[in-house]
Short mmCIF file of C-alpha atoms in Angstrom, two decimals:
data_model
loop_
_atom_site.label_atom_id
_atom_site.label_comp_id
_atom_site.label_asym_id
_atom_site.label_seq_id
_atom_site.Cartn_x
_atom_site.Cartn_y
_atom_site.Cartn_z
CA MET A 1 -28.68 -9.87 -3.18
CA LYS A 2 -31.07 -8.89 -0.41
CA LEU A 3 -30.33 -5.84 1.75
CA GLY A 4 -28.72 -6.36 5.13
CA LYS A 5 -26.39 -9.04 6.40
CA VAL A 6 -25.65 -11.64 3.75
CA SER A 7 -27.27 -15.06 4.18
CA ASP A 8 -25.54 -17.78 6.19
CA THR A 9 -25.18 -19.84 3.02
CA ILE A 10 -23.31 -17.10 1.17
CA LEU A 11 -21.37 -16.18 4.31
CA SER A 12 -20.22 -19.74 4.84
CA ARG A 13 -19.20 -20.67 1.30
CA SER A 14 -17.98 -17.32 -0.07
CA VAL A 15 -16.54 -15.53 2.97
CA LEU A 16 -15.71 -17.76 5.94
CA LYS A 17 -14.41 -20.77 4.03
CA PRO A 18 -11.71 -18.92 2.05
CA LEU A 19 -10.76 -16.68 4.99
CA ASN A 20 -10.27 -19.61 7.35
CA THR A 21 -7.67 -21.07 5.00
CA VAL A 22 -5.28 -18.21 5.87
CA ARG A 23 -6.24 -17.53 9.50
CA GLY A 24 -2.87 -18.43 11.12
CA GLN A 25 -2.10 -20.20 14.39
CA LYS A 26 -2.89 -17.31 16.74
CA VAL A 27 -6.42 -16.78 15.42
CA THR A 28 -9.44 -18.90 16.33
CA ARG A 29 -11.49 -20.31 13.49
CA MET A 30 -14.32 -18.04 12.32
CA ASP A 31 -17.81 -19.48 12.18
CA ILE A 32 -21.45 -18.46 11.85
CA GLY A 33 -22.87 -17.28 15.17
CA GLN A 34 -19.42 -16.18 16.36
CA ASP A 35 -19.39 -12.38 16.25
CA VAL A 36 -16.01 -11.97 17.93
CA SER A 37 -12.78 -13.76 17.04
CA GLU A 38 -10.03 -14.47 19.51
CA VAL A 39 -6.42 -13.49 18.80
CA ASP A 40 -3.64 -14.74 21.10
CA ILE A 41 -1.29 -11.76 21.58
CA ARG A 42 0.66 -13.09 24.55
CA GLU A 43 4.23 -12.16 23.76
CA GLN A 44 6.96 -11.90 26.37
CA GLY A 45 8.10 -8.32 26.91
CA VAL A 46 5.43 -6.78 24.67
CA ASP A 47 2.74 -4.69 26.34
CA LYS A 48 1.59 -2.33 23.58
CA THR A 49 -0.52 -2.96 20.52
CA LEU A 50 -0.93 -0.94 17.33
CA LEU A 51 -4.00 -0.51 15.13
CA SER A 52 -4.17 0.65 11.52
CA ALA A 53 -7.31 0.97 9.41
CA THR A 54 -7.77 1.54 5.67
CA ALA A 55 -10.91 1.93 3.59
CA CYS A 56 -11.92 2.03 -0.08
CA GLY A 57 -8.33 1.88 -1.30
CA TYR A 58 -6.22 -0.38 -3.47
CA MET A 59 -4.78 -3.40 -1.64
CA PRO A 60 -6.20 -2.25 1.73
CA LEU A 61 -4.81 -5.10 3.79
CA ILE A 62 -1.27 -4.68 2.43
CA LYS A 63 -1.51 -0.94 3.04
CA ALA A 64 -2.61 -1.36 6.67
CA VAL A 65 0.06 -4.00 7.30
CA ASN A 66 2.73 -1.68 5.85
CA ASN A 67 1.56 1.04 8.25
CA ILE A 68 2.12 -1.26 11.22
CA TYR A 69 5.63 -2.25 10.12
CA ALA A 70 6.68 1.34 9.42
CA ALA A 71 5.46 2.40 12.88
CA GLY A 72 7.75 -0.12 14.57
CA GLY A 73 5.29 -2.97 14.98
CA THR A 74 4.65 -6.50 13.80
CA PRO A 75 1.11 -7.17 12.50
CA ILE A 76 -0.64 -10.22 13.87
CA ALA A 77 -4.22 -10.18 12.59
CA ALA A 78 -6.73 -8.25 10.51
CA SER A 79 -10.48 -7.78 10.38
CA ASP A 80 -12.61 -6.55 7.50
CA CYS A 81 -15.96 -4.89 6.91
CA ILE A 82 -17.44 -5.38 3.43
CA VAL A 83 -20.49 -3.42 2.24
CA MET A 84 -21.89 -4.72 -1.05
CA PRO A 85 -24.35 -2.94 -3.38
CA GLU A 86 -27.85 -4.39 -3.65
CA GLN A 87 -27.46 -5.24 -7.36
CA ALA A 88 -24.25 -7.23 -6.84
CA ARG A 89 -24.21 -10.99 -7.24
CA GLU A 90 -22.52 -13.52 -4.98
CA ILE A 91 -19.62 -13.92 -7.40
CA ARG A 92 -18.67 -10.30 -6.70
CA ILE A 93 -18.27 -11.09 -2.99
CA ARG A 94 -16.04 -14.01 -3.94
CA GLU A 95 -13.89 -11.66 -6.01
CA VAL A 96 -13.52 -9.24 -3.09
CA ILE A 97 -12.66 -12.06 -0.68
CA ALA A 98 -10.20 -13.53 -3.18
CA GLY A 99 -8.40 -10.19 -3.25
CA LEU A 100 -8.22 -10.04 0.56
CA THR A 101 -7.04 -13.63 0.92
CA ARG A 102 -4.35 -13.01 -1.71
CA GLN A 103 -3.12 -10.03 0.32
CA ALA A 104 -3.27 -12.08 3.52
CA ALA A 105 -1.09 -14.72 1.87
CA VAL A 106 1.45 -12.11 0.71
CA THR A 107 1.71 -10.49 4.16
CA GLU A 108 1.18 -13.69 6.20
CA VAL A 109 -1.32 -11.72 8.29
CA PRO A 110 -4.54 -13.70 8.83
CA ILE A 111 -8.01 -12.19 8.69
CA ALA A 112 -9.43 -12.93 12.11
CA GLY A 113 -13.01 -11.79 11.51
CA GLY A 114 -15.25 -9.20 9.98
CA HIS A 115 -18.69 -8.29 8.75
CA THR A 116 -20.27 -8.56 5.31
CA THR A 117 -23.53 -6.79 4.49
CA VAL A 118 -25.58 -5.45 1.57
CA SER A 119 -26.71 -1.83 1.41
CA ALA A 120 -28.73 0.31 -0.99
CA SER A 121 -26.48 3.27 -0.06
CA VAL A 122 -23.48 2.08 -2.10
CA SER A 123 -23.03 1.46 -5.82
CA GLU A 124 -19.63 -0.27 -5.50
CA PRO A 125 -18.19 -2.61 -2.85
CA VAL A 126 -16.82 -0.72 0.15
CA VAL A 127 -14.05 -2.57 1.98
CA THR A 128 -12.57 -1.49 5.31
CA VAL A 129 -9.62 -3.34 6.83
CA THR A 130 -8.25 -2.97 10.36
CA VAL A 131 -4.93 -4.55 11.31
CA GLN A 132 -3.68 -5.12 14.85
CA GLY A 133 0.02 -5.34 15.62
CA LEU A 134 2.47 -5.65 18.49
CA ARG A 135 4.90 -2.85 19.28
CA GLU A 136 8.48 -3.98 18.59
CA ASP A 137 10.44 -0.71 18.46
CA ASN A 138 9.75 2.83 19.55
CA ARG A 139 9.28 5.21 16.64
CA ASN A 140 12.49 7.20 16.27
CA VAL A 141 12.67 10.97 16.01
CA ILE A 142 13.81 12.79 12.87
CA GLU A 143 16.88 14.97 13.28
CA ALA A 144 18.62 17.53 11.08
CA GLY A 145 21.70 16.11 9.37
CA GLN A 146 20.25 12.64 8.90
CA HIS A 147 20.19 11.14 5.43
CA ILE A 148 16.89 10.35 3.73
CA ILE A 149 16.81 6.84 2.27
CA ALA A 150 14.24 5.45 -0.15
CA ALA A 151 13.93 1.67 -0.42
CA GLY A 152 11.84 -0.25 -2.89
CA CYS A 153 10.44 1.36 -6.01
CA ILE A 154 7.93 4.18 -6.41
CA GLY A 155 4.76 3.93 -8.50
CA ILE A 156 4.18 0.17 -8.57
CA SER A 157 0.68 0.08 -7.06
CA GLY A 158 -0.36 3.15 -9.04
CA VAL A 159 0.85 1.73 -12.34
CA LYS A 160 -0.90 -1.57 -11.60
CA GLN A 161 -4.17 0.36 -11.39
CA LEU A 162 -3.43 2.33 -14.55
CA VAL A 163 -2.87 -0.89 -16.47
CA GLU A 164 -6.03 -2.48 -15.03
CA THR A 165 -8.07 0.62 -15.89
CA ASP A 166 -7.05 0.83 -19.56
CA GLU A 167 -5.28 -2.35 -20.65
CA GLN A 168 -5.99 -1.64 -24.32
CA ALA A 169 -4.04 1.63 -24.30
CA VAL A 170 -1.10 0.02 -22.53
CA TYR A 171 -0.85 -3.18 -24.58
CA GLU A 172 -1.22 -1.32 -27.85
CA ARG A 173 2.15 0.23 -27.12
CA TYR A 174 3.97 -2.26 -24.88
CA SER A 175 4.38 -6.05 -24.73
CA LYS A 176 3.09 -8.10 -21.80
CA ASP A 177 6.64 -8.95 -20.75
CA TRP A 178 7.54 -5.26 -20.73
CA VAL A 179 4.46 -4.34 -18.68
CA SER A 180 5.15 -7.16 -16.21
CA LYS A 181 8.54 -5.57 -15.48
CA ALA A 182 6.72 -2.38 -14.54
CA VAL A 183 4.02 -3.84 -12.29
CA GLY A 184 6.07 -6.65 -10.77
CA GLU A 185 4.46 -8.97 -8.22
CA ASP A 186 2.07 -8.36 -5.32
CA THR A 187 5.02 -8.92 -2.97
CA ASP A 188 6.66 -5.78 -4.39
CA MET A 189 3.98 -3.70 -2.62
CA TYR A 190 4.76 -5.24 0.80
CA ILE A 191 7.45 -3.71 3.04
CA GLY A 192 7.39 -6.29 5.84
CA GLY A 193 10.28 -8.29 4.40
CA MET A 194 12.66 -5.35 4.19
CA VAL A 195 11.67 -4.03 7.63
CA GLN A 196 12.28 -7.42 9.23
CA LEU A 197 15.58 -7.72 7.37
CA LEU A 198 16.75 -4.43 8.88
CA ARG A 199 15.57 -5.46 12.35
CA ASP A 200 17.47 -8.73 12.09
CA ASN A 201 20.59 -6.67 11.39
CA GLY A 202 20.07 -4.38 14.39
CA ILE A 203 18.77 -1.38 12.41
CA ASN A 204 16.19 0.79 14.16
CA CYS A 205 15.43 4.11 12.43
CA TYR A 206 12.51 6.38 11.56
CA MET A 207 10.38 4.80 8.83
CA HIS A 208 7.40 5.97 6.80
CA ASP A 209 5.69 3.82 4.18
CA VAL A 210 4.82 5.48 0.89
CA SER A 211 1.24 5.01 -0.33
CA GLU A 212 -1.42 7.51 -1.42
CA GLY A 213 0.06 10.81 -2.57
CA GLY A 214 3.25 9.15 -3.77
CA ILE A 215 6.81 9.88 -2.70
CA PHE A 216 6.18 13.64 -2.62
CA GLY A 217 3.24 13.16 -0.26
CA ALA A 218 5.30 10.87 1.99
CA LEU A 219 8.19 13.33 2.11
CA TRP A 220 5.78 16.09 3.12
CA ASP A 221 4.23 13.92 5.85
CA MET A 222 7.69 13.02 7.13
CA CYS A 223 8.64 16.70 7.47
CA GLU A 224 5.35 17.52 9.18
CA TYR A 225 5.91 14.70 11.68
CA GLY A 226 9.45 15.83 12.49
CA ASN A 227 8.87 19.57 12.09
CA VAL A 228 11.92 19.71 9.82
CA GLY A 229 12.93 20.64 6.29
CA LEU A 230 14.60 18.61 3.57
CA ASP A 231 16.90 18.78 0.58
CA VAL A 232 16.19 16.02 -1.96
CA ASP A 233 17.58 15.08 -5.38
CA ILE A 234 14.66 13.73 -7.41
CA ARG A 235 16.99 11.82 -9.74
CA SER A 236 18.12 9.61 -6.84
CA ILE A 237 14.62 8.26 -6.12
CA PRO A 238 14.36 4.56 -7.16
CA VAL A 239 11.94 4.10 -10.08
CA ARG A 240 11.73 1.63 -12.95
CA GLN A 241 12.07 2.99 -16.47
CA GLU A 242 8.98 1.00 -17.44
CA ILE A 243 6.97 2.82 -14.78
CA ILE A 244 8.15 6.20 -16.04
CA GLU A 245 7.05 5.40 -19.59
CA ILE A 246 3.60 4.14 -18.58
CA CYS A 247 3.15 7.30 -16.50
CA GLU A 248 4.07 9.38 -19.55
CA LEU A 249 1.45 7.47 -21.57
CA PHE A 250 -1.24 8.54 -19.09
CA ASN A 251 0.27 11.99 -18.45
CA VAL A 252 0.82 11.09 -14.80
CA ASN A 253 3.52 12.33 -12.43
CA PRO A 254 5.16 9.17 -10.96
CA TYR A 255 6.29 11.13 -7.90
CA GLU A 256 2.68 11.88 -6.96
CA LEU A 257 1.40 8.39 -7.74
CA GLN A 258 0.42 5.76 -5.17
CA SER A 259 3.54 3.78 -4.26
CA LEU A 260 2.83 0.82 -1.99
CA GLY A 261 6.07 -1.07 -1.37
CA CYS A 262 8.32 1.98 -1.13
CA LEU A 263 9.77 2.83 2.29
CA LEU A 264 11.24 6.14 3.45
CA MET A 265 13.82 6.18 6.25
CA THR A 266 15.98 8.76 7.99
CA ALA A 267 19.23 7.64 9.61
CA ASP A 268 22.88 8.41 10.24
CA ASN A 269 24.03 4.90 9.29
CA ASP A 270 22.82 5.13 5.70
CA CYS A 271 25.64 3.01 4.26
CA ASP A 272 24.74 0.05 6.49
CA ILE A 273 21.08 0.23 5.51
CA ILE A 274 21.77 0.50 1.79
CA ASN A 275 24.35 -2.31 1.84
CA ILE A 276 21.98 -4.63 3.70
CA LEU A 277 19.09 -3.97 1.33
CA ASN A 278 21.10 -3.98 -1.91
CA SER A 279 22.80 -7.24 -0.95
CA ASN A 280 19.29 -8.75 -0.76
CA ASN A 281 18.29 -7.36 -4.19
CA ILE A 282 16.20 -4.54 -2.73
CA PRO A 283 16.84 -1.19 -4.43
CA ALA A 284 17.76 1.53 -1.94
CA ALA A 285 19.47 4.89 -2.22
CA VAL A 286 20.17 8.11 -0.33
CA ILE A 287 17.88 10.69 -1.92
CA GLY A 288 18.64 13.67 0.30
CA ARG A 289 19.05 14.90 3.86
CA ILE A 290 17.04 16.41 6.69
CA VAL A 291 17.69 20.10 7.41
CA ASN A 292 16.66 22.55 10.09
CA GLY A 293 13.82 24.94 9.37
CA ASN A 294 10.83 24.62 7.09
CA GLN A 295 12.43 24.78 3.65
CA ARG A 296 11.67 21.65 1.64
CA ILE A 297 13.77 21.80 -1.50
CA LEU A 298 13.64 19.44 -4.51
CA HIS A 299 16.51 19.34 -7.02
CA ASN A 300 16.32 18.04 -10.58
CA LYS A 301 19.62 18.69 -12.39
CA ASP A 302 19.91 22.49 -12.51
CA GLU A 303 16.30 23.06 -11.51
CA GLU A 304 15.27 23.76 -7.93
CA ARG A 305 11.80 24.09 -6.47
CA PHE A 306 9.98 23.77 -3.17
CA LEU A 307 7.98 20.74 -2.09
CA THR A 308 4.39 21.89 -1.67
CA LEU A 309 1.33 20.64 0.16
CA PRO A 310 0.45 17.24 -1.39
CA ASN A 311 -2.00 17.17 -4.28
CA GLN A 312 -4.68 14.55 -4.81
CA ASP A 313 -3.02 11.28 -5.80
CA GLU A 314 -2.61 11.13 -9.57
CA ILE A 315 -4.42 7.79 -9.74
CA PHE A 316 -7.81 9.34 -8.94
CA SER A 317 -7.88 11.93 -11.70
CA CYS A 318 -6.48 9.46 -14.21
CA ILE A 319 -8.98 6.70 -13.44
CA LYS A 320 -11.84 9.22 -13.50
CA THR A 321 -10.73 10.42 -16.94
CA CYS A 322 -10.46 6.85 -18.25
CA LEU A 323 -13.93 5.97 -16.97
CA LEU A 324 -15.46 9.01 -18.65
CA TYR A 325 -14.39 7.59 -21.99
CA THR A 326 -15.35 4.01 -21.18
CA SER A 327 -18.92 2.87 -21.77
CA PRO A 328 -19.59 -0.21 -19.62
CA SER A 329 -21.85 -2.91 -20.94
CA PRO A 330 -25.14 -3.57 -19.11
CA ARG A 331 -23.63 -6.70 -17.63
CA ASP A 332 -20.68 -4.74 -16.26
CA GLY A 333 -23.05 -2.27 -14.66
CA ALA A 334 -25.12 -5.06 -13.11
CA THR A 335 -22.16 -6.71 -11.42
CA SER A 336 -20.05 -3.72 -10.41
#
């Protein structure tokens, strides 16, 4: 494709047409010559909006939407910025848009507008997503004595990427049915359903969505936000056995692996939260408690260690290693 803004023909058939199918009722239709989209945010009693942006990550729209929900908001619309490499073909744009529209369908958050261009400065598509939301609840403080609750399952989005990166290694050892139990569905990476379920039952507590850096990274961020310590039993953290085994295959620590769809909470009414979620087939468990001070202790049977500053997410080193031993065909290189 030519450098600069993509042609109106490509923009119309490969970007605007699919995005307009999931735009929602509060978003005006996007069209050529319309650089700004209108979003109706008139909601009685709501006077604050939230913004969350993600870039160059896996499932960027789902990740940004999760951020809004965890911060006490309800997402209403998204915008994207897509930068394509010069050697890419139009079909590659369609693939990127298909991924975004699939995420928009999962989250029910429409893409209100965006920008798509071609640049010689990138060798792979660069996708940035910004999501706007309405403030529903104030973000609660974290207090010593509260229980730490993990809902959902760790490692799903990371394992999905591991499987996509080296399918041959995975399917040589495991059946497709077995792998599907590990990766689940796209909806498993979305926390909006469980957050809304808790709101409907009058639950308002501190929340933090787990994504890059895994559950260990999220626990660290939570302590930094609240200026508190923690005491956590690793064995209580919800994880599928299939995920553990795939992580062992790639020599990956599941607790430091990207975990879209997992939600951390701190609350006094932990039994209510767990009962509500479990009764709706959402795994949830108390994994520890908040303590005064700066000690951040992890227990694993008789072993005890301190939670340390988060490492680079395991997915990056693993994918880099896999790519070093993968020789792409010329066609793959031309369309990447």
